[in-house]
Coordinates of N, CA, C and O in Angstrom, one line a residue:
X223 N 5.1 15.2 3.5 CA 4.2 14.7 4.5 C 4.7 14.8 5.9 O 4.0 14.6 6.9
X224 N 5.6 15.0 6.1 CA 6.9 14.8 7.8 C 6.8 13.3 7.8 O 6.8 12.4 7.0
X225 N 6.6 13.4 9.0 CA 6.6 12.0 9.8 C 5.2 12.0 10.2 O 5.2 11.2 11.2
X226 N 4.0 12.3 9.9 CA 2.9 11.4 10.1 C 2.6 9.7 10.4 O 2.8 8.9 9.5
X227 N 2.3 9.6 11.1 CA 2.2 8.2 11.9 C 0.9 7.5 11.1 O 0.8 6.4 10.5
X228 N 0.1 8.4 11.4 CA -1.8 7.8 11.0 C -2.4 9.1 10.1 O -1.9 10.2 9.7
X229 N -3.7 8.4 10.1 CA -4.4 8.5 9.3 C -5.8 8.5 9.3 O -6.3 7.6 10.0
X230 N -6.7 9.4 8.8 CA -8.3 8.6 9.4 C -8.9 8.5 7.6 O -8.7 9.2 6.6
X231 N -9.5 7.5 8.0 CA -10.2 7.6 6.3 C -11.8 7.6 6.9 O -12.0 8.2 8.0
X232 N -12.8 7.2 6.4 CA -14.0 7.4 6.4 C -14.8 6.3 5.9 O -14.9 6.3 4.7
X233 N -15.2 5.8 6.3 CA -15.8 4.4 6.0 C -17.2 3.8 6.3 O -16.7 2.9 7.0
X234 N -18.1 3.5 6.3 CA -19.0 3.1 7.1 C -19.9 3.9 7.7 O -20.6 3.6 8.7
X235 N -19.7 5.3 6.6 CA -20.3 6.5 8.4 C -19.1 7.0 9.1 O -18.8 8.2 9.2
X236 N -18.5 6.3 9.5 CA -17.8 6.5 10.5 C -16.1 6.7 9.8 O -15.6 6.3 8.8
X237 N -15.3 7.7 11.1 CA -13.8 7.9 10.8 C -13.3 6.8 11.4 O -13.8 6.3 12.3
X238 N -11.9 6.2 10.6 CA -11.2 5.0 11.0 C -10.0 6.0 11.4 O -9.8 7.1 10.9
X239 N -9.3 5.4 12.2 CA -7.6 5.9 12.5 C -6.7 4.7 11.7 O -6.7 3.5 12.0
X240 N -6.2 5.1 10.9 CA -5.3 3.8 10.5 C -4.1 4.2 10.1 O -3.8 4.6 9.0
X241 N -3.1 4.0 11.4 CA -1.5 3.6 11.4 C -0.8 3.3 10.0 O -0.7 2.2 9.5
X242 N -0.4 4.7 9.6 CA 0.5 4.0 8.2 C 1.3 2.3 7.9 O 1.2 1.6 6.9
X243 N 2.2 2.0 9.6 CA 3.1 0.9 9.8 C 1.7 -0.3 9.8 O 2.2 -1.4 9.4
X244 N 0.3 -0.3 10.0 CA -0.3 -1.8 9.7 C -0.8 -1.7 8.2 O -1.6 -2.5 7.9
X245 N -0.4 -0.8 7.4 CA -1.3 -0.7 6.2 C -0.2 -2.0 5.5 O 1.0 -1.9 5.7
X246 N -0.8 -3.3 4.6 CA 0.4 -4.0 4.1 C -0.1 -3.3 2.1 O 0.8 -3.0 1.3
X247 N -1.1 -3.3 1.9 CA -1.1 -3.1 0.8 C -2.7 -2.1 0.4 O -3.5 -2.0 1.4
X248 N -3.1 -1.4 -0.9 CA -3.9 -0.7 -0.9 C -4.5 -0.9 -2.5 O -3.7 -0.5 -3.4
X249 N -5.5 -1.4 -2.8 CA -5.9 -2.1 -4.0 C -6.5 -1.3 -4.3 O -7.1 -0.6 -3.4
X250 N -6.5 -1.0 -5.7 CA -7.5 0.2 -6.5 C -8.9 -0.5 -7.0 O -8.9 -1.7 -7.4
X251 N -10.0 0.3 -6.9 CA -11.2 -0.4 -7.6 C -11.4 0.9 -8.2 O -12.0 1.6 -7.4
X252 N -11.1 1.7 -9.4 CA -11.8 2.5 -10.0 C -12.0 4.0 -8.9 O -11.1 4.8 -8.5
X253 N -12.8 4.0 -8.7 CA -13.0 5.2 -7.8 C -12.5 5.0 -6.4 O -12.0 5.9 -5.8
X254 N -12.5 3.9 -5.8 CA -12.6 3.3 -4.6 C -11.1 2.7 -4.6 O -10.5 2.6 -5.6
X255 N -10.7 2.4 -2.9 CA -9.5 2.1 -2.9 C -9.8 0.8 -1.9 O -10.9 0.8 -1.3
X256 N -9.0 -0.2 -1.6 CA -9.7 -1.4 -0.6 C -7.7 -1.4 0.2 O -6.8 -1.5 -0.6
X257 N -7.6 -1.3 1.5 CA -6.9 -1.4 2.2 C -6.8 -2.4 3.0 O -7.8 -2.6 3.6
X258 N -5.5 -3.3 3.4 CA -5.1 -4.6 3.6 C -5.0 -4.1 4.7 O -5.2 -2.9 4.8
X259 N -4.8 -5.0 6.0 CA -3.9 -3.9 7.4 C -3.3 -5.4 7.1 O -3.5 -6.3 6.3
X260 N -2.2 -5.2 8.7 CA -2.1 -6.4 8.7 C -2.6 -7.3 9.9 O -2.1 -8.4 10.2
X261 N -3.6 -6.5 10.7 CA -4.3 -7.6 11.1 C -5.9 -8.0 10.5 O -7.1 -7.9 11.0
X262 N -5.3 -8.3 9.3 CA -6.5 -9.1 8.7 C -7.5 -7.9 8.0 O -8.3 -8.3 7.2
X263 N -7.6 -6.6 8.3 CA -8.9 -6.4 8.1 C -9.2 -5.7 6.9 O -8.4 -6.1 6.1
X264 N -9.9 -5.0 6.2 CA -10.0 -4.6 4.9 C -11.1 -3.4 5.0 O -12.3 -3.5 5.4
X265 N -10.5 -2.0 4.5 CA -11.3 -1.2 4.4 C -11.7 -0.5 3.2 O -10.7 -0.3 2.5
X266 N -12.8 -0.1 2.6 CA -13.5 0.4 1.6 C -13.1 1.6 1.7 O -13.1 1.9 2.8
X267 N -12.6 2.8 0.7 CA -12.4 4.3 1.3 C -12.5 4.4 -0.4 O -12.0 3.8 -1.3
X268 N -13.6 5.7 -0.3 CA -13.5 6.7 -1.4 C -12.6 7.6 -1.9 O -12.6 8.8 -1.7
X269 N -11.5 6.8 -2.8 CA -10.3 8.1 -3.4 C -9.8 7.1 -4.1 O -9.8 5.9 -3.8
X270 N -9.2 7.5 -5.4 CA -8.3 7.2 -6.1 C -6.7 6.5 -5.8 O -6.2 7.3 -5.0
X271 N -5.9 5.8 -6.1 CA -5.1 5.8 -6.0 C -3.9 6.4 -6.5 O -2.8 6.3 -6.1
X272 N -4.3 7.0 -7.4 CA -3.7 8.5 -7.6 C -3.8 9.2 -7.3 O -3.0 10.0 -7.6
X273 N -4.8 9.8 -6.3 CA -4.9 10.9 -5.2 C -4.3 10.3 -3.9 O -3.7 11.1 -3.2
X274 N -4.4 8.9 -3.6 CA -4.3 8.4 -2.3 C -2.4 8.5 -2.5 O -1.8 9.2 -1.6
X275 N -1.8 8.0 -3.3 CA -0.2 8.0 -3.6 C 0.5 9.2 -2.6 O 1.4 9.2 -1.8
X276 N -0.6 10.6 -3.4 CA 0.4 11.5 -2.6 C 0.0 12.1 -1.7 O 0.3 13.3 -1.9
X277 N -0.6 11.9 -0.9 CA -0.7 11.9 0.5 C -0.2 10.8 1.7 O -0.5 10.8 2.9
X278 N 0.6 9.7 0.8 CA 1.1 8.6 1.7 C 2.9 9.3 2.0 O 3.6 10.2 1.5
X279 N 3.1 8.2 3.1 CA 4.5 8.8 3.8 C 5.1 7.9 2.5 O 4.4 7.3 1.7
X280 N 6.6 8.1 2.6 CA 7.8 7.5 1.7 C 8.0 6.5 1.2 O 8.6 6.2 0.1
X281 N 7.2 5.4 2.3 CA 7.3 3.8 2.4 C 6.5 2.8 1.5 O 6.5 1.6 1.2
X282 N 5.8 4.0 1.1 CA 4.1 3.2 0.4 C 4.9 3.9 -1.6 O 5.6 4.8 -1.9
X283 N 4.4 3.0 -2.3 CA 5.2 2.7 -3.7 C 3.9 2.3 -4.2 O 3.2 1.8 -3.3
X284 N 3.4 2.6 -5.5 CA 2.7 2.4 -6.5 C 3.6 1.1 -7.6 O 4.3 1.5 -8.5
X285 N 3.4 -0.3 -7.4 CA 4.1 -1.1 -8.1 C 3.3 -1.5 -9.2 O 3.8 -2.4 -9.9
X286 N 2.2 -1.2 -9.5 CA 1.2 -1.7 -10.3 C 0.2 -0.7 -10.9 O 0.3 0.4 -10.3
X287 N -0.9 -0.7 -11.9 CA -1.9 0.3 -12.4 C -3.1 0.2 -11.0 O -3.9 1.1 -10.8
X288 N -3.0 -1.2 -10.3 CA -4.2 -1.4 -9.5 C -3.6 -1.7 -7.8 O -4.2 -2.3 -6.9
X289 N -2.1 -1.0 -7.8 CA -1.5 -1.9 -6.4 C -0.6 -0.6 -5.8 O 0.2 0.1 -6.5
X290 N -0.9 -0.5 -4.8 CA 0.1 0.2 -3.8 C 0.5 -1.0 -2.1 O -0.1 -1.7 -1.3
X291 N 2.1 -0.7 -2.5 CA 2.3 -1.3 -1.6 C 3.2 -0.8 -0.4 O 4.2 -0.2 -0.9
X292 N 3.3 -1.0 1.2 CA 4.0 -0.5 1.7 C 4.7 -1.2 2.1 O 4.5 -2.1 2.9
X293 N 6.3 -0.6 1.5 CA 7.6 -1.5 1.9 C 8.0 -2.2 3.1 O 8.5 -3.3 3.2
X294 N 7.5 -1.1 4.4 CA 7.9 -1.6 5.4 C 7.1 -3.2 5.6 O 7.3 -3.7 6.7
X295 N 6.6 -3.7 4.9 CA 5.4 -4.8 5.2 C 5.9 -5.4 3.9 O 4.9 -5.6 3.2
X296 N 6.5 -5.6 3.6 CA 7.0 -6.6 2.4 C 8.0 -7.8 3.5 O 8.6 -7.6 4.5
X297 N 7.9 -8.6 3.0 CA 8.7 -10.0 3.3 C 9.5 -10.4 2.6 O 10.6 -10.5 3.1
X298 N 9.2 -11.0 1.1 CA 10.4 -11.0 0.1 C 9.5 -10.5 -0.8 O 8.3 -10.4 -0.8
X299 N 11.0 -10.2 -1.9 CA 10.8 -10.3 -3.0 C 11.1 -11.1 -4.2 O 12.3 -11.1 -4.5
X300 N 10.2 -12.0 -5.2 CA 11.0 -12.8 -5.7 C 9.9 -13.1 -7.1 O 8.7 -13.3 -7.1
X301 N 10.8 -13.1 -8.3 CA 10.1 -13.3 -9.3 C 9.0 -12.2 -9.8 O 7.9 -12.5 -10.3
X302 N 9.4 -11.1 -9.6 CA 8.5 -10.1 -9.8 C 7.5 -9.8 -9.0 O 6.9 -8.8 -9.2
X303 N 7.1 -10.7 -8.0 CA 6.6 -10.4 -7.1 C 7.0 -10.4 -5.7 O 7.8 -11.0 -5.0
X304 N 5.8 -9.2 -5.2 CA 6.2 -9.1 -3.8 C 5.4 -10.0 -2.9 O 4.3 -10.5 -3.3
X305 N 5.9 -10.3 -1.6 CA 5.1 -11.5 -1.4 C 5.2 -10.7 0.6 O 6.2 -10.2 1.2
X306 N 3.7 -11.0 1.1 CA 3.4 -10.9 3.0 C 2.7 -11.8 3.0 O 1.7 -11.9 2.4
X307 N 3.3 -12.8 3.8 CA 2.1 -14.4 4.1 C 1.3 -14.7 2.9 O 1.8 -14.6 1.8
X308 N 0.7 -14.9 3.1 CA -0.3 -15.8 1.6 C -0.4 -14.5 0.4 O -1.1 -14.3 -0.5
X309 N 0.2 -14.0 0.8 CA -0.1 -12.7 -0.5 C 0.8 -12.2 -1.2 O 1.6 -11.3 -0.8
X310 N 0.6 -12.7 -2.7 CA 1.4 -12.2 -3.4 C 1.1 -11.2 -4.8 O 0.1 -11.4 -5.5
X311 N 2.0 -10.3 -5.0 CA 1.3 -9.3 -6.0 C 2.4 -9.0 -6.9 O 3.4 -8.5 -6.3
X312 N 2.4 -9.1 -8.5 CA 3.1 -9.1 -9.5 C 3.5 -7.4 -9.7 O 2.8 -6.4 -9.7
X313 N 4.5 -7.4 -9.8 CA 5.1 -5.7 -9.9 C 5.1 -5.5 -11.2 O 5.9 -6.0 -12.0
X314 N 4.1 -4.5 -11.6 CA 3.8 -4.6 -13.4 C 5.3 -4.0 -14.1 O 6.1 -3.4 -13.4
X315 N 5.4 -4.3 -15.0 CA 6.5 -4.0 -16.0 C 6.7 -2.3 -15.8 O 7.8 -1.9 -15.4
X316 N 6.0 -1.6 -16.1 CA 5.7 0.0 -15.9 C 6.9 0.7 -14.8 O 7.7 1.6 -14.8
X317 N 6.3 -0.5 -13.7 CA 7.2 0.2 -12.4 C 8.1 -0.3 -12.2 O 8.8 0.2 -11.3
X318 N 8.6 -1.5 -12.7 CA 9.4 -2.4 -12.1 C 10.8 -2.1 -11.6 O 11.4 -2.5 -10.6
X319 N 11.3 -0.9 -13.0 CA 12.9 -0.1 -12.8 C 12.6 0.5 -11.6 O 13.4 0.1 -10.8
X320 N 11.9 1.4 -11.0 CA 11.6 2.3 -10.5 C 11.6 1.6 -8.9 O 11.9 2.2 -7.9
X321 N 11.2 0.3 -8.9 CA 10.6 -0.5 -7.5 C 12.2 -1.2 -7.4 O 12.7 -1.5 -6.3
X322 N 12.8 -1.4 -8.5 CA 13.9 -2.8 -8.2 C 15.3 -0.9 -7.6 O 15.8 -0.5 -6.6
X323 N 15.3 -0.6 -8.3 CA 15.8 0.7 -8.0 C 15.8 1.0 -6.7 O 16.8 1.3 -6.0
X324 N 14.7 1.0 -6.1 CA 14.1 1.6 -4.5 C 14.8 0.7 -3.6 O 15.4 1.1 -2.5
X325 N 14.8 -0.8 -4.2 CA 15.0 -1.7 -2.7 C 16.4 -1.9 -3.1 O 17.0 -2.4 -2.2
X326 N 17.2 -1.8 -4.2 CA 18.6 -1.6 -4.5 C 18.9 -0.9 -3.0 O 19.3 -1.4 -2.0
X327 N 18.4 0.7 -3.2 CA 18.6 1.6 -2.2 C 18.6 1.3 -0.6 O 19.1 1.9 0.3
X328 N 17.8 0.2 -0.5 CA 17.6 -0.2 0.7 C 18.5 -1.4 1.1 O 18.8 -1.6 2.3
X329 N 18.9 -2.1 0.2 CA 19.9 -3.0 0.5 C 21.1 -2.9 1.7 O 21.8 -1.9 1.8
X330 N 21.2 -3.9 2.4 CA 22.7 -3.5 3.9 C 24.1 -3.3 2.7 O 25.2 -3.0 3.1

């Protein structure tokens, strides 16, 4: 992907610009995908989370069958979950080698 910054999804009619760095998490509904920012707001966009994975930059991790999350926007991690302000989301067993592996990597 290089270094892409943004993004436009499609929403409402209308194109959104959305900054990879405010996306905190991206929830699967079946066909549909629902995106966290982190100022508060929440967007509806038509695509799979399996389509959506790989067109994301490096930062963004598939931790779940229904969860993509982006690292840069994590706060802790603890007990299997990842946790940003009031939100927390269980890292399913599937991915978990693969997720504890990544932030090994990222460790000082």
């Amino acid at each position: 992907m290089g270094n892409k910054r943004f993004a436009f999804i499609k929403t409402d009619k209308k194109l959104i610009k959305l900054f990879f760095d405010d996306i905190i998490v991206i929830k699967g509904l079946g066909n549909y995908v629902e995106i966290y920012t982190r100022d508060q707001k929440r967007y509806i966009y038509y695509k799979t989370l399996k389509d959506l994975i790989e067109n994301l930059p490096d930062e963004f991790m598939r931790i779940h069958n229904s969860y993509i999350v982006n690292l840069t926007n994590i706060e802790s991690f603890e007990n299997n979950q990842i946790m940003y302000k009031d939100l927390k989301i269980t890292v399913a067993k599937s991915y978990r080698e693969c997720f504890t592996n990544t932030l090994h990597r990222m460790m000082l």
